[in-house]
Amino acid sequence: MILGSEGALTLTIKMRVSPEPSSSQALLGLMRRYREALNYAVKALIENKALSLGKAHRLLYDTLKERYGLPSKVAQDCYREAIAIAKSWLNNPGRGNLPRAMAPRIWLTNKYSYRVRDGYVELLGGYKLRIIGWDKIYDVYPNGDARLLFKDGKFILGISKRVPKPAKYVARGVLAVDVNEKHIVVGNSQHEHRFETAVERALHYKQLAERLQKKYSFPKYNAWLRRKGIKKRISRFHSKAKRIIEDWAKKTSHEIVALAKRHQYAVAREDLTGLVNNLRKLPKEHKMGLIILSYRRLEHWIDWQCEKNGVPIIVVEPRGTSTTCPKCGSKLVENIYRRLRCPRCGLEADRDTVAVMNIEKKALEKMGGSLTTPTAPQMTDVAPNRCGEPMNP
Ligand SMILES: [Zn+2]
């Protein structure tokens, strides 16, 4: 997550940790109670509009301690985390159902609830967990709050860190990113590279979930809800689909930003807020949901990777990027499927190529000068599945 723009980034450093066998069950029990308490707290805070620390404390503190058996400090951490979750859910215009924590977990306030020492994490309450492996490059920066999760049989500790933002270089050109349903097209007036989206792969799991759900639902009552095993399988398929999109977005954004960095290009992307809002108005079906999710996650990870790597990022207005001639500005006409032609200057290109060239042009204008020259470096090493058309007018 990117927090603040004044020269610092908040990163989460993840590490696998392992509790001592004698205390493992007790810790897991606490984390399970914490999860239930957190879900209860988020709901209560939203229903009662209690988003300040004082209100949350009065509303929840006793219940969290008595009903969920949380120690005092843990109860405080719990409503703190619940406030953060409730606020971010309320601030999200496209919010769906109430957020729910699935995995057993616990939130840990820096210095009060945990500390890291000699290869161990010590938690309030006497738990000691051995650190199995972590990324040491951020060790010089102080630890912030942390979250311990239990997932797929493993304890994972995520520690947040404030690290200085790397300075951005002066770009020698632009790498434009255009998205459509099937592809992410990346390039500029000389080069083009396409990435497949993960929508079809993820859709497969959505369909499996749906099939299962249909099979076990009856008109009068949801029988599938009563069968814990079935319900679990359905929710596994849904999370699998989500995870496919998230992994894809992370990996693709990483490749795009690494490519830009190697060539000292700025990354330019369209502002997709309008597009996403328009897509949202369409009938809710799985495929559209996955497309929207892909766009939003890719946007998020591209921006994040750019900040982390010191790559300049430029966001341009999407208006007209796939209908205007990037050479002379005339309105393009459709020749055959997805191929466009300019009636004035004769340019002929694929719709995606046109979009990439227009995004590049808009970004260059925003950067306040023309940076591209015919001698710009060739990106021959980066287009294994290049399928763009040559762009000679
Ligand atoms: Zn033209």
Short mmCIF file of C-alpha atoms and ligand atoms in Angstrom, two decimals:
data_model
loop_
_atom_site.label_atom_id
_atom_site.label_comp_id
_atom_site.label_asym_id
_atom_site.label_seq_id
_atom_site.Cartn_x
_atom_site.Cartn_y
_atom_site.Cartn_z
CA MET A 1 0.00 0.00 0.00
CA ILE A 2 1.25 3.51 -0.75
CA LEU A 3 0.82 5.89 2.13
CA GLY A 4 1.75 9.54 2.07
CA SER A 5 3.56 11.21 -0.77
CA GLU A 6 6.11 13.22 1.17
CA GLY A 7 9.13 11.15 0.49
CA ALA A 8 8.29 7.94 2.31
CA LEU A 9 6.67 4.64 1.40
CA THR A 10 5.05 2.12 3.69
CA LEU A 11 6.10 -1.41 2.83
CA THR A 12 5.03 -4.65 4.42
CA ILE A 13 7.87 -7.07 5.02
CA LYS A 14 6.58 -10.62 5.27
CA MET A 15 8.34 -13.39 7.11
CA ARG A 16 7.49 -16.91 8.11
CA VAL A 17 7.62 -17.47 11.84
CA SER A 18 7.20 -20.52 13.98
CA PRO A 19 5.92 -20.58 17.58
CA GLU A 20 7.33 -22.95 20.17
CA PRO A 21 5.39 -26.22 19.92
CA SER A 22 4.19 -25.96 23.53
CA SER A 23 2.46 -22.62 22.94
CA SER A 24 1.35 -23.07 19.35
CA GLN A 25 -2.22 -24.19 20.18
CA ALA A 26 -2.76 -21.40 22.71
CA LEU A 27 -1.56 -18.79 20.23
CA LEU A 28 -3.75 -20.17 17.49
CA GLY A 29 -6.71 -20.12 19.86
CA LEU A 30 -6.07 -16.46 20.61
CA MET A 31 -5.78 -15.68 16.90
CA ARG A 32 -9.08 -17.44 16.18
CA ARG A 33 -10.84 -15.47 18.91
CA TYR A 34 -9.25 -12.30 17.57
CA ARG A 35 -10.63 -12.99 14.09
CA GLU A 36 -14.15 -13.46 15.46
CA ALA A 37 -13.80 -10.37 17.64
CA LEU A 38 -12.53 -8.32 14.70
CA ASN A 39 -15.44 -9.32 12.46
CA TYR A 40 -17.86 -8.47 15.25
CA ALA A 41 -16.11 -5.13 15.89
CA VAL A 42 -16.07 -4.00 12.25
CA LYS A 43 -19.80 -4.64 11.95
CA ALA A 44 -20.59 -2.91 15.24
CA LEU A 45 -18.48 0.16 14.41
CA ILE A 46 -20.14 0.61 11.03
CA GLU A 47 -23.66 0.09 12.39
CA ASN A 48 -23.08 2.52 15.25
CA LYS A 49 -20.95 4.97 13.26
CA ALA A 50 -18.37 4.74 16.04
CA LEU A 51 -15.17 5.53 14.20
CA SER A 52 -13.23 7.41 16.85
CA LEU A 53 -11.02 5.68 19.41
CA GLY A 54 -13.14 6.93 22.31
CA LYS A 55 -16.44 5.74 20.85
CA ALA A 56 -14.96 2.42 19.77
CA HIS A 57 -13.55 1.87 23.22
CA ARG A 58 -16.86 2.52 24.97
CA LEU A 59 -18.76 0.39 22.49
CA LEU A 60 -16.44 -2.60 22.31
CA TYR A 61 -13.77 -2.87 24.98
CA ASP A 62 -15.73 -4.87 27.55
CA THR A 63 -17.32 -7.18 24.98
CA LEU A 64 -14.00 -7.93 23.32
CA LYS A 65 -12.50 -8.84 26.65
CA GLU A 66 -15.41 -10.78 28.10
CA ARG A 67 -17.11 -12.46 25.19
CA TYR A 68 -13.99 -13.11 23.11
CA GLY A 69 -11.52 -13.51 25.94
CA LEU A 70 -9.00 -11.04 24.56
CA PRO A 71 -6.36 -9.62 26.94
CA SER A 72 -6.72 -5.84 27.48
CA LYS A 73 -3.98 -4.74 25.08
CA VAL A 74 -5.16 -7.17 22.41
CA ALA A 75 -8.71 -5.85 22.77
CA GLN A 76 -7.38 -2.33 22.13
CA ASP A 77 -5.40 -3.47 19.12
CA CYS A 78 -8.54 -5.19 17.88
CA TYR A 79 -10.79 -2.12 17.88
CA ARG A 80 -7.94 -0.03 16.44
CA GLU A 81 -7.66 -2.40 13.52
CA ALA A 82 -11.46 -2.53 13.21
CA ILE A 83 -11.59 1.28 12.93
CA ALA A 84 -9.02 1.21 10.11
CA ILE A 85 -10.93 -1.53 8.25
CA ALA A 86 -14.30 0.20 8.74
CA LYS A 87 -12.94 3.53 7.51
CA SER A 88 -11.36 2.12 4.39
CA TRP A 89 -14.53 0.17 3.60
CA LEU A 90 -16.68 3.28 4.04
CA ASN A 91 -14.31 5.29 1.83
CA ASN A 92 -14.52 2.80 -1.00
CA PRO A 93 -17.26 3.94 -3.39
CA GLY A 94 -17.54 0.47 -4.93
CA ARG A 95 -17.80 -1.35 -1.63
CA GLY A 96 -19.50 -4.71 -1.59
CA ASN A 97 -20.34 -6.83 1.43
CA LEU A 98 -18.90 -6.00 4.82
CA PRO A 99 -15.25 -6.99 4.96
CA ARG A 100 -14.61 -10.20 6.89
CA ALA A 101 -11.35 -11.60 8.17
CA MET A 102 -11.09 -15.25 7.14
CA ALA A 103 -7.75 -16.41 8.49
CA PRO A 104 -6.93 -16.52 12.20
CA ARG A 105 -4.88 -13.41 12.92
CA ILE A 106 -3.78 -10.80 15.37
CA TRP A 107 -2.78 -7.16 15.05
CA LEU A 108 0.35 -6.07 16.89
CA THR A 109 1.14 -2.49 17.82
CA ASN A 110 4.75 -1.57 17.41
CA LYS A 111 6.77 -1.65 20.67
CA TYR A 112 3.76 -2.47 22.88
CA SER A 113 2.53 -5.74 21.45
CA TYR A 114 5.64 -7.19 19.83
CA ARG A 115 9.35 -6.81 19.39
CA VAL A 116 11.97 -8.46 17.20
CA ARG A 117 15.15 -9.69 18.89
CA ASP A 118 17.90 -12.14 17.99
CA GLY A 119 15.99 -13.88 15.23
CA TYR A 120 12.82 -14.18 17.32
CA VAL A 121 9.56 -12.26 17.51
CA GLU A 122 8.28 -11.84 21.04
CA LEU A 123 4.60 -11.12 21.54
CA LEU A 124 2.87 -9.66 24.53
CA GLY A 125 1.63 -12.59 26.60
CA GLY A 126 4.91 -14.43 26.46
CA TYR A 127 4.74 -16.01 23.02
CA LYS A 128 8.05 -16.43 21.25
CA LEU A 129 8.24 -17.19 17.55
CA ARG A 130 11.36 -18.08 15.64
CA ILE A 131 11.84 -16.15 12.39
CA ILE A 132 12.38 -18.64 9.56
CA GLY A 133 13.36 -16.30 6.78
CA TRP A 134 12.98 -12.67 5.80
CA ASP A 135 14.11 -10.00 3.42
CA LYS A 136 16.93 -8.30 5.28
CA ILE A 137 17.38 -5.38 2.91
CA TYR A 138 14.91 -3.27 4.88
CA ASP A 139 16.37 -4.12 8.29
CA VAL A 140 17.88 -0.67 8.68
CA TYR A 141 14.45 0.95 8.76
CA PRO A 142 12.45 0.91 11.99
CA ASN A 143 9.51 -1.47 12.41
CA GLY A 144 5.93 -0.23 12.44
CA ASP A 145 2.75 -2.10 13.35
CA ALA A 146 2.54 -5.74 12.39
CA ARG A 147 0.01 -8.45 11.67
CA LEU A 148 0.37 -12.13 12.38
CA LEU A 149 -1.69 -14.43 10.15
CA PHE A 150 -2.22 -18.17 10.12
CA LYS A 151 -2.71 -19.34 6.55
CA ASP A 152 -2.33 -22.71 4.85
CA GLY A 153 -0.87 -24.14 8.02
CA LYS A 154 1.80 -21.44 8.35
CA PHE A 155 2.29 -18.46 10.62
CA ILE A 156 3.16 -15.36 8.57
CA LEU A 157 4.19 -12.11 10.19
CA GLY A 158 3.89 -8.91 8.15
CA ILE A 159 5.74 -5.90 9.58
CA SER A 160 5.09 -2.48 8.12
CA LYS A 161 8.08 -0.20 7.54
CA ARG A 162 8.46 3.39 6.49
CA VAL A 163 11.22 3.62 3.92
CA PRO A 164 12.37 6.70 2.00
CA LYS A 165 11.08 6.93 -1.55
CA PRO A 166 13.81 6.60 -4.15
CA ALA A 167 14.33 9.73 -6.26
CA LYS A 168 12.76 9.58 -9.72
CA TYR A 169 15.04 9.73 -12.73
CA VAL A 170 14.52 12.10 -15.66
CA ALA A 171 12.77 10.02 -18.29
CA ARG A 172 14.28 9.52 -21.74
CA GLY A 173 10.95 8.52 -23.20
CA VAL A 174 7.58 7.03 -22.40
CA LEU A 175 6.34 3.50 -22.00
CA ALA A 176 2.58 3.64 -22.50
CA VAL A 177 0.23 1.06 -20.98
CA ASP A 178 -3.14 0.38 -22.58
CA VAL A 179 -5.61 -2.12 -21.20
CA ASN A 180 -8.38 -4.02 -22.88
CA GLU A 181 -10.36 -7.10 -22.02
CA LYS A 182 -7.87 -9.60 -23.40
CA HIS A 183 -4.54 -7.82 -23.40
CA ILE A 184 -2.39 -5.28 -21.70
CA VAL A 185 -0.52 -3.52 -24.48
CA VAL A 186 2.72 -1.83 -23.52
CA GLY A 187 4.92 0.23 -25.79
CA ASN A 188 5.54 3.48 -27.62
CA SER A 189 5.84 4.67 -31.19
CA GLN A 190 8.65 2.24 -31.87
CA HIS A 191 7.83 -0.88 -29.92
CA GLU A 192 5.02 -2.92 -28.62
CA HIS A 193 4.60 -5.80 -26.23
CA ARG A 194 1.43 -7.60 -25.17
CA PHE A 195 0.56 -9.33 -21.95
CA GLU A 196 -2.39 -11.68 -21.67
CA THR A 197 -4.81 -10.92 -18.86
CA ALA A 198 -5.67 -13.60 -16.30
CA VAL A 199 -9.43 -13.10 -16.65
CA GLU A 200 -10.12 -16.40 -18.43
CA ARG A 201 -8.00 -18.39 -15.99
CA ALA A 202 -9.73 -16.81 -13.01
CA LEU A 203 -13.16 -17.17 -14.60
CA HIS A 204 -12.73 -20.93 -14.61
CA TYR A 205 -12.74 -20.96 -10.80
CA LYS A 206 -15.68 -18.57 -10.59
CA GLN A 207 -17.63 -20.97 -12.78
CA LEU A 208 -16.67 -23.93 -10.63
CA ALA A 209 -17.93 -22.04 -7.58
CA GLU A 210 -21.15 -21.14 -9.32
CA ARG A 211 -21.80 -24.67 -10.50
CA LEU A 212 -21.30 -26.02 -7.02
CA GLN A 213 -23.53 -23.35 -5.54
CA LYS A 214 -26.33 -24.09 -8.01
CA LYS A 215 -26.11 -27.78 -7.43
CA TYR A 216 -26.65 -27.36 -3.72
CA SER A 217 -29.20 -24.60 -3.60
CA PHE A 218 -32.93 -25.17 -3.53
CA PRO A 219 -35.66 -22.63 -4.04
CA LYS A 220 -36.78 -22.42 -0.43
CA TYR A 221 -33.54 -22.50 1.43
CA ASN A 222 -29.88 -22.56 0.70
CA ALA A 223 -28.99 -26.11 1.50
CA TRP A 224 -25.41 -25.45 0.50
CA LEU A 225 -25.07 -22.97 3.28
CA ARG A 226 -25.77 -25.76 5.75
CA ARG A 227 -23.07 -27.99 4.49
CA LYS A 228 -19.89 -26.61 5.85
CA GLY A 229 -17.73 -28.60 3.48
CA ILE A 230 -19.54 -27.38 0.38
CA LYS A 231 -19.49 -23.81 1.58
CA LYS A 232 -15.79 -24.05 2.19
CA ARG A 233 -15.13 -25.41 -1.28
CA ILE A 234 -17.17 -22.64 -2.87
CA SER A 235 -15.32 -19.95 -0.98
CA ARG A 236 -12.00 -21.59 -1.89
CA PHE A 237 -12.87 -21.33 -5.59
CA HIS A 238 -13.76 -17.66 -5.19
CA SER A 239 -10.53 -16.86 -3.37
CA LYS A 240 -8.53 -18.85 -5.89
CA ALA A 241 -9.97 -16.67 -8.68
CA LYS A 242 -9.10 -13.53 -6.76
CA ARG A 243 -5.61 -14.76 -6.05
CA ILE A 244 -4.99 -15.52 -9.73
CA ILE A 245 -5.86 -11.92 -10.61
CA GLU A 246 -3.76 -10.50 -7.80
CA ASP A 247 -0.70 -12.60 -8.69
CA TRP A 248 -1.09 -11.69 -12.32
CA ALA A 249 -1.38 -7.97 -11.56
CA LYS A 250 1.71 -8.06 -9.36
CA LYS A 251 3.80 -9.99 -11.85
CA THR A 252 2.69 -7.99 -14.89
CA SER A 253 3.21 -4.64 -13.22
CA HIS A 254 6.62 -5.76 -12.09
CA GLU A 255 7.60 -6.67 -15.65
CA ILE A 256 6.25 -3.40 -17.04
CA VAL A 257 8.01 -1.23 -14.50
CA ALA A 258 11.29 -3.17 -14.74
CA LEU A 259 11.18 -2.68 -18.49
CA ALA A 260 10.61 1.05 -18.12
CA LYS A 261 13.42 1.31 -15.61
CA ARG A 262 15.87 -0.57 -17.80
CA HIS A 263 15.29 1.95 -20.57
CA GLN A 264 14.85 4.94 -18.24
CA TYR A 265 11.35 5.53 -19.54
CA ALA A 266 8.42 7.04 -17.67
CA VAL A 267 5.38 4.78 -17.39
CA ALA A 268 2.19 6.35 -18.74
CA ARG A 269 -1.22 4.93 -18.04
CA GLU A 270 -4.75 6.08 -18.54
CA ASP A 271 -6.92 7.19 -15.67
CA LEU A 272 -9.36 4.27 -15.64
CA THR A 273 -11.72 5.58 -12.97
CA GLY A 274 -14.36 6.55 -15.53
CA LEU A 275 -14.08 3.28 -17.42
CA VAL A 276 -14.34 1.21 -14.26
CA ASN A 277 -17.40 3.19 -13.14
CA ASN A 278 -19.06 2.65 -16.51
CA LEU A 279 -18.33 -1.06 -16.46
CA ARG A 280 -19.84 -1.25 -12.99
CA LYS A 281 -23.18 -0.15 -14.36
CA LEU A 282 -23.31 -3.20 -16.62
CA PRO A 283 -25.08 -6.34 -15.41
CA LYS A 284 -23.13 -7.97 -12.64
CA GLU A 285 -21.56 -11.10 -13.98
CA HIS A 286 -18.38 -12.86 -13.03
CA LYS A 287 -16.39 -11.93 -16.11
CA MET A 288 -17.05 -8.21 -15.80
CA GLY A 289 -16.21 -8.37 -12.11
CA LEU A 290 -12.88 -9.98 -12.90
CA ILE A 291 -12.08 -7.47 -15.63
CA ILE A 292 -12.76 -4.57 -13.26
CA LEU A 293 -10.68 -6.22 -10.55
CA SER A 294 -7.81 -6.76 -13.02
CA TYR A 295 -7.77 -3.11 -14.07
CA ARG A 296 -7.88 -1.83 -10.54
CA ARG A 297 -5.21 -4.16 -9.22
CA LEU A 298 -2.93 -3.53 -12.19
CA GLU A 299 -3.28 0.22 -11.71
CA HIS A 300 -2.52 -0.16 -8.03
CA TRP A 301 0.57 -2.31 -8.57
CA ILE A 302 1.95 -0.23 -11.43
CA ASP A 303 1.78 2.92 -9.32
CA TRP A 304 3.27 1.10 -6.40
CA GLN A 305 6.13 -0.45 -8.38
CA CYS A 306 6.90 2.95 -9.91
CA GLU A 307 7.13 4.59 -6.48
CA LYS A 308 9.25 1.78 -5.15
CA ASN A 309 11.66 1.85 -8.08
CA GLY A 310 11.91 5.58 -8.70
CA VAL A 311 10.21 5.31 -12.09
CA PRO A 312 8.25 8.43 -13.13
CA ILE A 313 4.55 7.72 -13.61
CA ILE A 314 2.21 9.83 -15.70
CA VAL A 315 -1.56 9.44 -15.66
CA VAL A 316 -3.37 10.72 -18.74
CA GLU A 317 -6.99 11.42 -19.63
CA PRO A 318 -8.43 8.47 -21.54
CA ARG A 319 -10.69 10.55 -23.76
CA GLY A 320 -10.19 9.76 -27.44
CA THR A 321 -7.14 7.54 -27.06
CA SER A 322 -8.59 4.83 -29.27
CA THR A 323 -10.47 6.99 -31.77
CA THR A 324 -8.08 9.83 -32.62
CA CYS A 325 -5.18 9.69 -35.09
CA PRO A 326 -1.94 9.94 -33.09
CA LYS A 327 -0.19 11.57 -36.10
CA CYS A 328 -2.59 14.30 -37.18
CA GLY A 329 -5.43 14.32 -34.63
CA SER A 330 -8.24 13.45 -37.05
CA LYS A 331 -11.03 11.09 -36.13
CA LEU A 332 -10.18 7.55 -37.20
CA VAL A 333 -12.55 5.27 -39.08
CA GLU A 334 -12.89 1.55 -38.54
CA ASN A 335 -11.61 -0.51 -41.43
CA ILE A 336 -12.14 -4.05 -40.30
CA TYR A 337 -12.35 -5.57 -36.85
CA ARG A 338 -10.16 -3.58 -34.41
CA ARG A 339 -8.23 -1.99 -37.26
CA LEU A 340 -8.42 1.76 -37.74
CA ARG A 341 -7.53 4.12 -40.58
CA CYS A 342 -7.01 7.86 -40.72
CA PRO A 343 -8.92 9.44 -43.65
CA ARG A 344 -6.57 12.43 -43.64
CA CYS A 345 -3.00 11.15 -43.31
CA GLY A 346 -3.56 7.51 -44.18
CA LEU A 347 -2.22 6.03 -40.92
CA GLU A 348 -3.51 2.53 -40.45
CA ALA A 349 -3.12 0.54 -37.27
CA ASP A 350 -4.57 -1.80 -34.74
CA ARG A 351 -6.86 -0.16 -32.18
CA ASP A 352 -4.47 -1.06 -29.33
CA THR A 353 -1.47 0.32 -31.20
CA VAL A 354 -3.35 3.56 -31.74
CA ALA A 355 -4.14 3.72 -28.03
CA VAL A 356 -0.52 3.15 -27.05
CA MET A 357 0.68 5.89 -29.43
CA ASN A 358 -1.93 8.32 -28.14
CA ILE A 359 -1.12 7.63 -24.51
CA GLU A 360 2.55 8.17 -25.30
CA LYS A 361 1.74 11.45 -27.04
CA LYS A 362 -0.42 12.72 -24.18
CA ALA A 363 2.26 11.78 -21.67
CA LEU A 364 4.95 13.58 -23.65
CA GLU A 365 2.78 16.67 -23.78
CA LYS A 366 2.30 16.45 -20.03
CA MET A 367 6.04 16.10 -19.54
CA GLY A 368 6.39 19.34 -21.43
CA GLY A 369 8.49 18.44 -24.41
CA SER A 370 9.23 15.88 -27.03
CA LEU A 371 11.66 13.30 -25.78
CA THR A 372 11.37 10.66 -28.42
CA THR A 373 13.91 10.65 -31.19
CA PRO A 374 14.33 8.22 -34.06
CA THR A 375 17.47 6.97 -32.33
CA ALA A 376 15.69 5.89 -29.15
CA PRO A 377 17.09 2.56 -27.93
CA GLN A 378 15.55 -0.57 -29.35
CA MET A 379 13.68 -2.83 -26.98
CA THR A 380 14.54 -5.97 -28.90
CA ASP A 381 15.15 -7.93 -25.72
CA VAL A 382 11.67 -7.57 -24.39
CA ALA A 383 9.15 -8.69 -26.93
CA PRO A 384 9.04 -12.48 -26.98
CA ASN A 385 5.42 -12.58 -28.11
CA ARG A 386 5.25 -9.35 -29.97
CA CYS A 387 2.27 -9.27 -32.25
CA GLY A 388 1.99 -5.56 -32.97
CA GLU A 389 1.86 -4.41 -36.56
CA PRO A 390 4.61 -2.32 -38.04
CA MET A 391 3.54 1.25 -37.76
CA ASN A 392 4.79 2.83 -40.94
CA PRO A 393 2.29 5.31 -42.26
ZN ZN B 1 -3.98 11.07 -39.33
#
